[in-house]
Short mmCIF file of C-alpha atoms (C1' of nucleotides) in Angstrom, two decimals:
data_model
loop_
_atom_site.label_atom_id
_atom_site.label_comp_id
_atom_site.label_asym_id
_atom_site.label_seq_id
_atom_site.Cartn_x
_atom_site.Cartn_y
_atom_site.Cartn_z
CA MET A 1 14.17 4.93 -5.65
CA THR A 2 14.23 6.79 -2.34
CA LYS A 3 11.27 6.70 -0.02
CA ASN A 4 8.76 9.53 -0.22
CA MET A 5 9.71 11.95 2.54
CA GLU A 6 7.39 14.33 4.35
CA PRO A 7 7.71 17.97 3.21
CA THR A 8 8.82 20.51 5.82
CA THR A 9 5.47 22.23 5.35
CA THR A 10 3.73 19.07 6.48
CA VAL A 11 5.72 19.08 9.71
CA GLN A 12 4.61 22.66 10.31
CA ARG A 13 0.95 21.73 9.90
CA LEU A 14 1.03 18.70 12.21
CA PRO A 15 1.04 20.84 15.39
CA MET A 16 -2.10 22.60 14.13
CA TYR A 17 -3.89 19.29 13.62
CA HIS A 18 -2.71 18.19 17.04
CA ARG A 19 -4.04 21.31 18.73
CA CYS A 20 -7.39 21.00 16.97
CA LEU A 21 -7.72 17.34 17.92
CA GLN A 22 -6.92 18.15 21.55
CA LYS A 23 -9.81 20.60 21.54
CA LEU A 24 -12.20 18.17 19.82
CA ASN A 25 -11.19 15.48 22.28
CA THR A 26 -11.97 17.58 25.34
CA GLU A 27 -15.27 18.52 23.70
CA GLY A 28 -16.11 14.82 23.51
CA VAL A 29 -16.12 14.62 19.71
CA GLU A 30 -15.31 11.04 18.71
CA ILE A 31 -15.04 11.10 14.94
CA VAL A 32 -13.72 13.77 12.60
CA SER A 33 -13.32 13.80 8.82
CA SER A 34 -10.40 15.28 6.94
CA LYS A 35 -12.85 17.86 5.61
CA GLU A 36 -13.96 19.02 9.06
CA LEU A 37 -10.43 18.99 10.46
CA GLY A 38 -9.20 20.91 7.46
CA GLU A 39 -11.86 23.59 7.82
CA LYS A 40 -10.97 24.09 11.45
CA VAL A 41 -7.31 24.72 10.71
CA GLY A 42 -7.66 26.42 7.35
CA VAL A 43 -6.25 23.66 5.14
CA PRO A 44 -7.88 21.68 2.30
CA ALA A 45 -9.14 18.19 3.19
CA THR A 46 -6.87 16.60 0.61
CA GLN A 47 -3.89 18.26 2.24
CA VAL A 48 -4.83 16.86 5.64
CA ARG A 49 -5.04 13.34 4.26
CA LYS A 50 -1.80 13.71 2.33
CA ASP A 51 0.02 15.00 5.41
CA LEU A 52 -1.16 12.12 7.58
CA SER A 53 -0.40 9.56 4.88
CA TYR A 54 3.35 10.11 5.33
CA TYR A 55 3.10 8.46 8.73
CA GLY A 56 0.58 5.67 8.25
CA GLU A 57 -3.11 4.93 7.84
CA PHE A 58 -5.02 6.35 10.78
CA GLY A 59 -8.54 6.70 9.42
CA GLN A 60 -11.35 4.49 8.23
CA ARG A 61 -12.80 4.84 4.74
CA GLY A 62 -16.37 5.99 4.67
CA VAL A 63 -16.11 6.99 8.33
CA GLY A 64 -13.29 9.35 9.19
CA TYR A 65 -10.70 9.53 11.95
CA GLN A 66 -11.26 8.50 15.56
CA VAL A 67 -10.24 11.67 17.40
CA SER A 68 -8.61 10.08 20.45
CA LEU A 69 -6.70 7.58 18.35
CA LEU A 70 -5.40 10.11 15.83
CA LEU A 71 -4.44 12.40 18.71
CA LYS A 72 -2.42 9.59 20.27
CA HIS A 73 -0.65 8.90 16.98
CA LEU A 74 0.14 12.59 16.50
CA ARG A 75 1.53 12.90 20.01
CA LYS A 76 3.86 10.02 19.18
CA ILE A 77 4.85 11.44 15.79
CA LEU A 78 5.54 14.88 17.24
CA GLY A 79 7.67 13.51 20.04
CA LEU A 80 5.29 14.66 22.77
CA GLU A 81 5.23 11.29 24.52
CA LYS A 82 8.74 11.68 25.85
CA GLU A 83 9.70 14.09 28.64
CA TRP A 84 12.19 16.54 27.20
CA LYS A 85 14.69 18.51 29.23
CA ILE A 86 14.86 22.14 28.18
CA VAL A 87 17.19 24.95 29.22
CA LEU A 88 16.50 28.62 28.54
CA VAL A 89 19.39 31.04 28.17
CA GLY A 90 18.67 34.72 28.80
CA VAL A 91 15.97 35.49 31.35
CA GLY A 92 14.92 38.92 30.02
CA HIS A 93 11.37 39.97 29.26
CA LEU A 94 11.01 37.44 26.46
CA GLY A 95 12.74 34.67 28.39
CA GLN A 96 10.44 35.12 31.36
CA ALA A 97 7.40 35.12 29.13
CA LEU A 98 8.56 31.85 27.59
CA ILE A 99 9.09 30.22 31.00
CA LYS A 100 5.57 31.25 31.99
CA TYR A 101 3.94 30.45 28.65
CA GLN A 102 0.98 28.18 29.24
CA GLY A 103 0.95 26.84 25.69
CA PHE A 104 4.07 24.77 26.30
CA ARG A 105 2.74 23.38 29.57
CA ASN A 106 -0.40 22.20 27.80
CA LEU A 107 1.84 20.14 25.54
CA GLY A 108 3.77 18.67 28.44
CA LEU A 109 6.81 20.73 27.52
CA ASN A 110 8.30 22.45 30.56
CA ILE A 111 11.27 24.77 30.75
CA ASP A 112 12.87 23.53 33.97
CA TYR A 113 16.31 25.08 33.63
CA ALA A 114 17.34 28.69 33.05
CA VAL A 115 20.62 30.61 33.06
CA ASP A 116 21.45 34.30 32.82
CA ILE A 117 24.60 36.37 32.64
CA ASP A 118 23.35 38.94 35.17
CA PRO A 119 24.63 38.08 38.70
CA GLN A 120 21.63 39.93 40.14
CA LYS A 121 19.28 37.42 38.57
CA VAL A 122 21.26 34.32 39.53
CA SER A 123 19.66 32.31 42.36
CA THR A 124 16.32 34.10 41.98
CA GLN A 125 13.30 32.22 40.69
CA VAL A 126 10.91 32.71 37.78
CA ALA A 127 7.73 30.65 38.00
CA GLY A 128 9.52 28.16 40.21
CA VAL A 129 12.57 27.85 37.97
CA GLU A 130 15.85 28.78 39.64
CA ILE A 131 18.17 30.87 37.52
CA LYS A 132 21.74 29.61 37.35
CA ALA A 133 24.94 31.38 36.31
CA MET A 134 25.99 31.41 32.68
CA SER A 135 29.31 29.82 33.70
CA GLU A 136 27.45 26.70 34.74
CA LEU A 137 25.58 26.28 31.46
CA GLU A 138 27.80 23.69 29.80
CA GLN A 139 28.05 21.62 32.96
CA ILE A 140 24.28 21.67 33.58
CA ILE A 141 23.52 20.44 30.09
CA THR A 142 25.97 17.58 30.37
CA LYS A 143 25.03 16.56 33.89
CA GLU A 144 21.25 16.84 33.50
CA GLU A 145 21.34 15.45 29.97
CA ILE A 146 19.40 18.40 28.58
CA GLU A 147 18.38 17.97 24.96
CA ILE A 148 16.86 21.33 23.99
CA GLY A 149 18.26 24.83 24.42
CA ILE A 150 16.38 28.09 23.95
CA ILE A 151 18.34 31.25 23.17
CA ALA A 152 16.44 34.32 24.37
CA ALA A 153 19.49 36.55 24.72
CA PRO A 154 20.62 39.60 22.69
CA ALA A 155 21.87 38.99 19.15
CA GLN A 156 25.45 39.98 20.04
CA VAL A 157 25.95 36.97 22.30
CA ALA A 158 23.76 34.45 20.45
CA GLN A 159 26.59 32.66 18.62
CA GLU A 160 28.65 32.47 21.78
CA ILE A 161 25.73 30.90 23.64
CA ALA A 162 25.06 28.50 20.79
CA ASP A 163 28.68 27.36 20.98
CA LYS A 164 28.34 26.70 24.70
CA LEU A 165 25.12 24.78 24.20
CA VAL A 166 26.80 22.65 21.57
CA ALA A 167 29.86 22.12 23.77
CA GLY A 168 27.58 20.86 26.53
CA GLY A 169 26.11 18.33 24.13
CA ILE A 170 22.77 19.92 23.31
CA LYS A 171 20.80 18.21 20.54
CA ALA A 172 18.48 21.01 19.41
CA ILE A 173 18.37 24.81 19.63
CA TRP A 174 15.45 27.23 19.39
CA ASN A 175 16.89 30.64 18.63
CA PHE A 176 14.96 33.84 19.32
CA ALA A 177 17.94 36.12 18.76
CA PRO A 178 17.49 37.98 15.47
CA ARG A 179 20.65 36.66 13.95
CA TYR A 180 21.93 33.80 11.82
CA ILE A 181 23.85 31.35 13.98
CA GLU A 182 25.93 28.36 12.97
CA VAL A 183 25.75 24.97 14.63
CA PRO A 184 27.11 21.54 13.65
CA TYR A 185 25.08 19.56 11.16
CA GLU A 186 23.82 17.10 13.78
CA VAL A 187 22.33 19.83 15.98
CA LYS A 188 18.80 20.75 14.93
CA LEU A 189 18.24 24.51 14.76
CA VAL A 190 14.98 26.42 14.52
CA ASN A 191 15.06 30.19 14.22
CA GLU A 192 12.20 32.25 15.59
CA ASP A 193 12.69 35.82 14.50
CA LEU A 194 9.71 37.73 15.88
CA SER A 195 10.34 40.70 13.61
CA VAL A 196 9.67 38.61 10.51
CA GLY A 197 5.99 38.22 11.36
CA LEU A 198 5.46 41.92 11.97
CA ILE A 199 7.38 42.96 8.88
CA GLY A 200 5.19 40.54 6.94
CA LEU A 201 2.30 42.81 7.82
CA THR A 202 3.97 46.13 7.04
CA TYR A 203 5.13 44.67 3.74
CA HIS A 204 1.63 43.79 2.65
CA LEU A 205 0.14 47.04 3.90
CA ALA A 206 2.82 49.02 2.09
CA GLU A 207 2.34 47.41 -1.30
CA SER A 208 -1.45 47.71 -1.30
CA MET B 1 0.23 35.96 -19.17
CA THR B 2 0.24 37.21 -15.57
CA LYS B 3 3.21 39.03 -14.13
CA ASN B 4 5.78 37.01 -12.20
CA MET B 5 4.89 37.41 -8.54
CA GLU B 6 7.25 37.10 -5.57
CA PRO B 7 6.93 33.81 -3.66
CA THR B 8 5.86 34.02 -0.03
CA THR B 9 9.21 32.49 0.90
CA THR B 10 10.95 35.46 -0.69
CA VAL B 11 8.98 37.84 1.52
CA GLN B 12 10.12 35.86 4.56
CA ARG B 13 13.77 36.17 3.55
CA LEU B 14 13.71 39.92 2.89
CA PRO B 15 13.73 40.81 6.61
CA MET B 16 16.86 38.68 7.02
CA TYR B 17 18.63 40.56 4.23
CA HIS B 18 17.47 43.82 5.77
CA ARG B 19 18.83 42.93 9.19
CA CYS B 20 22.15 41.85 7.75
CA LEU B 21 22.46 45.03 5.68
CA GLN B 22 21.70 47.15 8.75
CA LYS B 23 24.61 45.48 10.52
CA LEU B 24 26.96 45.86 7.55
CA ASN B 25 25.94 49.49 7.25
CA THR B 26 26.77 50.32 10.87
CA GLU B 27 30.08 48.49 10.42
CA GLY B 28 30.87 50.86 7.56
CA VAL B 29 30.87 48.20 4.83
CA GLU B 30 30.02 49.89 1.54
CA ILE B 31 29.72 47.07 -0.97
CA VAL B 32 28.42 43.54 -0.59
CA SER B 33 27.98 40.76 -3.15
CA SER B 34 25.06 38.37 -3.30
CA LYS B 35 27.52 35.64 -2.34
CA GLU B 36 28.65 37.39 0.83
CA LEU B 37 25.14 38.43 1.82
CA GLY B 38 23.90 34.93 1.19
CA GLU B 39 26.58 33.36 3.37
CA LYS B 40 25.72 35.70 6.22
CA VAL B 41 22.07 34.74 6.22
CA GLY B 42 22.39 31.11 5.18
CA VAL B 43 20.95 31.37 1.66
CA PRO B 44 22.55 30.63 -1.74
CA ALA B 45 23.80 33.64 -3.71
CA THR B 46 21.50 32.84 -6.60
CA GLN B 47 18.54 32.90 -4.23
CA VAL B 48 19.50 36.34 -2.97
CA ARG B 49 19.66 37.71 -6.51
CA LYS B 50 16.42 36.04 -7.48
CA ASP B 51 14.63 37.43 -4.43
CA LEU B 52 15.80 40.98 -5.08
CA SER B 53 15.00 40.74 -8.79
CA TYR B 54 11.26 40.68 -8.04
CA TYR B 55 11.53 44.31 -6.95
CA GLY B 56 14.02 45.84 -9.37
CA GLU B 57 17.71 46.06 -10.21
CA PHE B 58 19.66 47.23 -7.20
CA GLY B 59 23.18 46.01 -7.91
CA GLN B 60 25.96 46.62 -10.37
CA ARG B 61 27.39 43.82 -12.48
CA GLY B 62 30.98 42.96 -11.71
CA VAL B 63 30.74 44.99 -8.48
CA GLY B 64 27.93 44.02 -6.15
CA TYR B 65 25.37 45.94 -4.11
CA GLN B 66 25.93 49.29 -2.43
CA VAL B 67 24.96 48.49 1.16
CA SER B 68 23.34 51.82 2.08
CA LEU B 69 21.39 51.97 -1.17
CA LEU B 70 20.08 48.40 -1.01
CA LEU B 71 19.17 48.95 2.63
CA LYS B 72 17.14 52.00 1.64
CA HIS B 73 15.34 50.05 -1.09
CA LEU B 74 14.57 47.21 1.32
CA ARG B 75 13.20 49.59 3.92
CA LYS B 76 10.87 50.93 1.27
CA ILE B 77 9.85 47.48 0.02
CA LEU B 78 9.20 46.20 3.54
CA GLY B 79 7.08 49.21 4.44
CA LEU B 80 9.48 50.43 7.11
CA GLU B 81 9.54 54.00 5.82
CA LYS B 82 6.04 54.71 7.02
CA GLU B 83 5.10 55.12 10.70
CA TRP B 84 2.60 52.41 11.55
CA LYS B 85 0.13 52.57 14.37
CA ILE B 86 -0.03 49.33 16.34
CA VAL B 87 -2.34 48.19 19.12
CA LEU B 88 -1.64 45.21 21.35
CA VAL B 89 -4.53 43.31 22.90
CA GLY B 90 -3.79 41.27 26.03
CA VAL B 91 -1.06 42.59 28.30
CA GLY B 92 -0.02 39.31 29.91
CA HIS B 93 3.54 38.01 30.13
CA LEU B 94 3.88 37.68 26.39
CA GLY B 95 2.14 40.99 25.68
CA GLN B 96 4.46 42.85 28.01
CA ALA B 97 7.49 41.19 26.47
CA LEU B 98 6.31 42.30 23.03
CA ILE B 99 5.80 45.91 24.15
CA LYS B 100 9.33 45.93 25.56
CA TYR B 101 10.93 44.01 22.70
CA GLN B 102 13.88 45.98 21.39
CA GLY B 103 13.89 44.29 18.01
CA PHE B 104 10.76 46.16 16.92
CA ARG B 105 12.10 49.50 18.11
CA ASN B 106 15.23 48.98 16.01
CA LEU B 107 12.96 48.73 12.98
CA GLY B 108 11.04 51.86 13.89
CA LEU B 109 8.00 49.79 14.80
CA ASN B 110 6.54 50.85 18.13
CA ILE B 111 3.59 49.42 19.98
CA ASP B 112 2.01 52.63 21.27
CA TYR B 113 -1.43 51.33 22.19
CA ALA B 114 -2.46 48.47 24.47
CA VAL B 115 -5.73 47.18 25.91
CA ASP B 116 -6.54 44.50 28.46
CA ILE B 117 -9.69 42.97 29.88
CA ASP B 118 -8.41 43.06 33.48
CA PRO B 119 -9.68 46.25 35.26
CA GLN B 120 -6.66 46.04 37.57
CA LYS B 121 -4.34 46.60 34.64
CA VAL B 122 -6.32 49.41 33.04
CA SER B 123 -4.70 52.84 33.47
CA THR B 124 -1.37 51.34 34.51
CA GLN B 125 1.64 51.66 32.20
CA VAL B 126 4.01 49.19 30.59
CA ALA B 127 7.19 50.75 29.21
CA GLY B 128 5.40 54.05 28.89
CA VAL B 129 2.33 52.63 27.15
CA GLU B 130 -0.92 53.24 28.99
CA ILE B 131 -3.25 50.27 29.12
CA LYS B 132 -6.83 51.01 28.10
CA ALA B 133 -10.02 49.05 28.73
CA MET B 134 -11.10 46.38 26.29
CA SER B 135 -14.40 48.20 25.82
CA GLU B 136 -12.55 51.10 24.23
CA LEU B 137 -10.71 48.96 21.69
CA GLU B 138 -12.95 49.50 18.69
CA GLN B 139 -13.19 53.21 19.30
CA ILE B 140 -9.41 53.64 19.74
CA ILE B 141 -8.68 51.91 16.45
CA THR B 142 -11.15 54.07 14.56
CA LYS B 143 -10.18 57.34 16.20
CA GLU B 144 -6.41 56.88 16.10
CA GLU B 145 -6.53 55.20 12.68
CA ILE B 146 -4.59 52.18 13.91
CA GLU B 147 -3.58 49.80 11.12
CA ILE B 148 -2.06 46.82 12.91
CA GLY B 149 -3.45 44.75 15.78
CA ILE B 150 -1.55 42.19 17.85
CA ILE B 151 -3.51 39.48 19.66
CA ALA B 152 -1.59 38.27 22.71
CA ALA B 153 -4.63 37.03 24.61
CA PRO B 154 -5.76 33.49 25.48
CA ALA B 155 -7.05 31.30 22.64
CA GLN B 156 -10.61 31.27 23.98
CA VAL B 157 -11.11 34.99 23.32
CA ALA B 158 -8.95 35.32 20.21
CA GLN B 159 -11.78 35.22 17.66
CA GLU B 160 -13.84 37.68 19.69
CA ILE B 161 -10.90 40.10 19.78
CA ALA B 162 -10.25 39.63 16.07
CA ASP B 163 -13.88 40.55 15.38
CA LYS B 164 -13.52 43.73 17.44
CA LEU B 165 -10.30 44.66 15.67
CA VAL B 166 -12.01 44.18 12.31
CA ALA B 167 -15.07 46.15 13.44
CA GLY B 168 -12.77 49.03 14.38
CA GLY B 169 -11.32 48.99 10.88
CA ILE B 170 -7.96 47.29 11.45
CA LYS B 171 -6.02 46.41 8.30
CA ALA B 172 -3.72 43.66 9.58
CA ILE B 173 -3.58 41.25 12.52
CA TRP B 174 -0.68 39.43 14.11
CA ASN B 175 -2.11 36.56 16.11
CA PHE B 176 -0.15 34.90 18.92
CA ALA B 177 -3.13 32.95 20.23
CA PRO B 178 -2.69 29.27 19.37
CA ARG B 179 -5.87 29.06 17.38
CA TYR B 180 -7.17 29.46 13.84
CA ILE B 181 -9.09 32.70 13.54
CA GLU B 182 -11.19 34.00 10.67
CA VAL B 183 -11.01 37.50 9.29
CA PRO B 184 -12.38 39.12 6.12
CA TYR B 185 -10.39 38.65 2.94
CA GLU B 186 -9.11 42.23 2.92
CA VAL B 187 -7.58 41.97 6.41
CA LYS B 188 -4.06 40.55 6.34
CA LEU B 189 -3.50 37.88 8.99
CA VAL B 190 -0.23 36.40 10.21
CA ASN B 191 -0.31 33.63 12.79
CA GLU B 192 2.57 33.23 15.19
CA ASP B 193 2.09 30.01 17.08
CA LEU B 194 5.07 29.71 19.40
CA SER B 195 4.44 26.03 20.04
CA VAL B 196 5.09 25.18 16.40
CA GLY B 197 8.77 26.04 16.66
CA LEU B 198 9.32 24.00 19.79
CA ILE B 199 7.39 21.01 18.47
CA GLY B 200 9.54 21.22 15.36
CA LEU B 201 12.46 20.33 17.61
CA THR B 202 10.80 17.51 19.54
CA TYR B 203 9.61 16.07 16.23
CA HIS B 204 13.11 15.87 14.82
CA LEU B 205 14.61 14.57 18.06
CA ALA B 206 11.91 11.90 18.30
CA GLU B 207 12.38 10.49 14.81
CA SER B 208 16.17 10.27 15.03
"C1'" DT C 1 -30.73 -6.21 -0.89
"C1'" DT C 2 -29.28 -2.61 -3.74
"C1'" DA C 3 -28.53 1.99 -4.99
"C1'" DT C 4 -26.60 6.29 -3.19
"C1'" DA C 5 -23.74 8.95 -0.51
"C1'" DT C 6 -19.52 9.40 2.37
"C1'" DC C 7 -14.75 9.28 3.27
"C1'" DT C 8 -9.92 7.53 3.12
"C1'" DG C 9 -5.44 6.61 0.92
"C1'" DT C 10 -2.85 6.98 -3.14
"C1'" DT C 11 -1.57 7.99 -7.75
"C1'" DA C 12 -1.55 11.59 -11.31
"C1'" DA C 13 -1.41 16.40 -12.70
"C1'" DT C 14 -0.47 20.98 -11.64
"C1'" DT C 15 1.60 24.79 -9.50
"C1'" DA C 16 5.25 26.93 -6.78
"C1'" DA C 17 9.94 27.43 -5.45
"C1'" DA C 18 14.79 26.66 -5.73
"C1'" DT C 19 18.81 25.89 -8.36
"C1'" DA C 20 21.69 26.00 -12.37
"C1'" DA C 21 23.35 28.11 -16.45
"C1'" DC C 22 24.73 31.94 -18.90
"C1'" DA C 23 24.82 36.52 -21.33
"C1'" DA C 24 25.81 41.28 -20.21
"C1'" DA C 25 28.43 44.60 -17.63
"C1'" DG C 26 32.31 45.95 -14.89
"C1'" DT C 27 37.01 45.50 -12.84
"C1'" DT C 28 41.89 44.41 -12.63
"C1'" DC C 29 46.30 43.74 -14.17
"C1'" DA C 30 49.83 42.57 -17.49
"C1'" DT D 1 44.60 47.83 -24.81
"C1'" DG D 2 42.99 43.38 -24.08
"C1'" DA D 3 42.77 38.99 -21.58
"C1'" DA D 4 41.22 36.95 -17.27
"C1'" DC D 5 38.22 37.52 -13.38
"C1'" DT D 6 33.93 39.13 -10.98
"C1'" DT D 7 29.32 39.76 -10.38
"C1'" DT D 8 24.53 40.81 -11.61
"C1'" DG D 9 19.98 39.83 -13.72
"C1'" DT D 10 17.38 36.58 -16.21
"C1'" DT D 11 16.03 32.50 -18.55
"C1'" DA D 12 15.97 27.44 -18.35
"C1'" DT D 13 15.87 23.37 -15.58
"C1'" DT D 14 15.02 20.77 -11.66
"C1'" DT D 15 12.97 19.84 -7.37
"C1'" DA D 16 9.31 20.42 -3.92
"C1'" DA D 17 4.67 21.05 -2.61
"C1'" DT D 18 -0.12 21.37 -3.53
"C1'" DT D 19 -4.24 20.10 -5.66
"C1'" DA D 20 -7.13 17.03 -8.33
"C1'" DA D 21 -8.86 12.60 -9.47
"C1'" DC D 22 -10.32 8.23 -8.33
"C1'" DA D 23 -10.40 3.31 -6.61
"C1'" DG D 24 -11.43 0.89 -2.38
"C1'" DA D 25 -14.21 0.79 1.95
"C1'" DT D 26 -18.03 1.89 4.78
"C1'" DA D 27 -22.50 3.59 6.02
"C1'" DT D 28 -27.42 4.70 5.04
"C1'" DA D 29 -31.87 4.40 3.44
"C1'" DA D 30 -35.28 2.87 0.26
#
DNA sequence: TTATATCTGTTAATTAAATAACAAAGTTCA
DNA sequence: TGAACTTTGTTATTTAATTAACAGATATAA
């Protein structure tokens, strides 16, 4: 009898709850029910309760959830309490946009390291982040104990970069290159293919 | 007895097959098996066959799939044959990166219209796309018969923009604002919350 | 105080998705 | 030719995820 694990879909919904609770908290709302929270993020109340139940009992029957308390728990669950070290590889248009993206800052996630293959870009700064040479990548990861790597480089070099990240001892990779890359089992990989979202729309428009 | 519909997960995998087939095609590969294709995109062979089976019979038993032919079918299925008209709202860092993103161009998807609320940006160009005033948005959509809208604006104004897109007669919306927005049933909505991917990594690193 | 309404956490039922199994069709090679 | 492999498309089975149902707690108001 193995323990009941959280579905991957639950993990994808947690950030939405977190975001909503952040907003409610700044608005001064103190209590929220699974029904209200669900409506705000487009998920049934029963799904909200189920999702949270994988991690503990955070609410009070007949009352609801204390916003600030649930927010705190979610921050813990999502690993937002810790300060993560993140390196971005490939400072093109997308890479720069990611460095400047306010959404990450609001979560306390800052991209403080960046490397690029273009010598022209090396030693320049983007939003206060100094761009280092690609040749230094492995060393930087090891020395600075960087845990998360973001690949925002062309598909052709994505695997090569992934290998370097792994060699440096990276623990997790967020890959924006539209390509399947292979990493060791112990390295967590999330692919973010921007085309998929857009094609999702053309697909539905085409069939209707 | 209703007809067997394709799962949403299948629709998400189709772009990966398409991308892989494009590559194989340019490499001059003529035939590919579900096993090979699956390995290249990280999906079991049986899943590849199942996914394709929702749309027809594209292979030959004992042989495999003709790359160019399957590619053609997939382009059709994914709605990449048609020329779509796309408007981007919010030409900030992310918006500019999206306009310049090569991945869309490779699919024949071009963002040819853009609007921004900042008067300083209006009438300037980004990668050849002239930025129009926000006040013109609704009119542009109607006049140019634009089908797809991309929201790359701050969360606070996302719903307002969505309403304008809908009022103009948009058929589908791709929302990058980290916020739940409501649109009429007949408008297709895809949310692309960049934070979700990154939090997915911190979550897994935190629990291990 | 007591009935009524609210809301959570959890178990049960249902629905969706992935995987396995296999017949049908095609290829290769002795 | 015919036996041994390949490989697809489809049906059957298993696993995963969602939804429904409801007991246990709490609040509210008569």
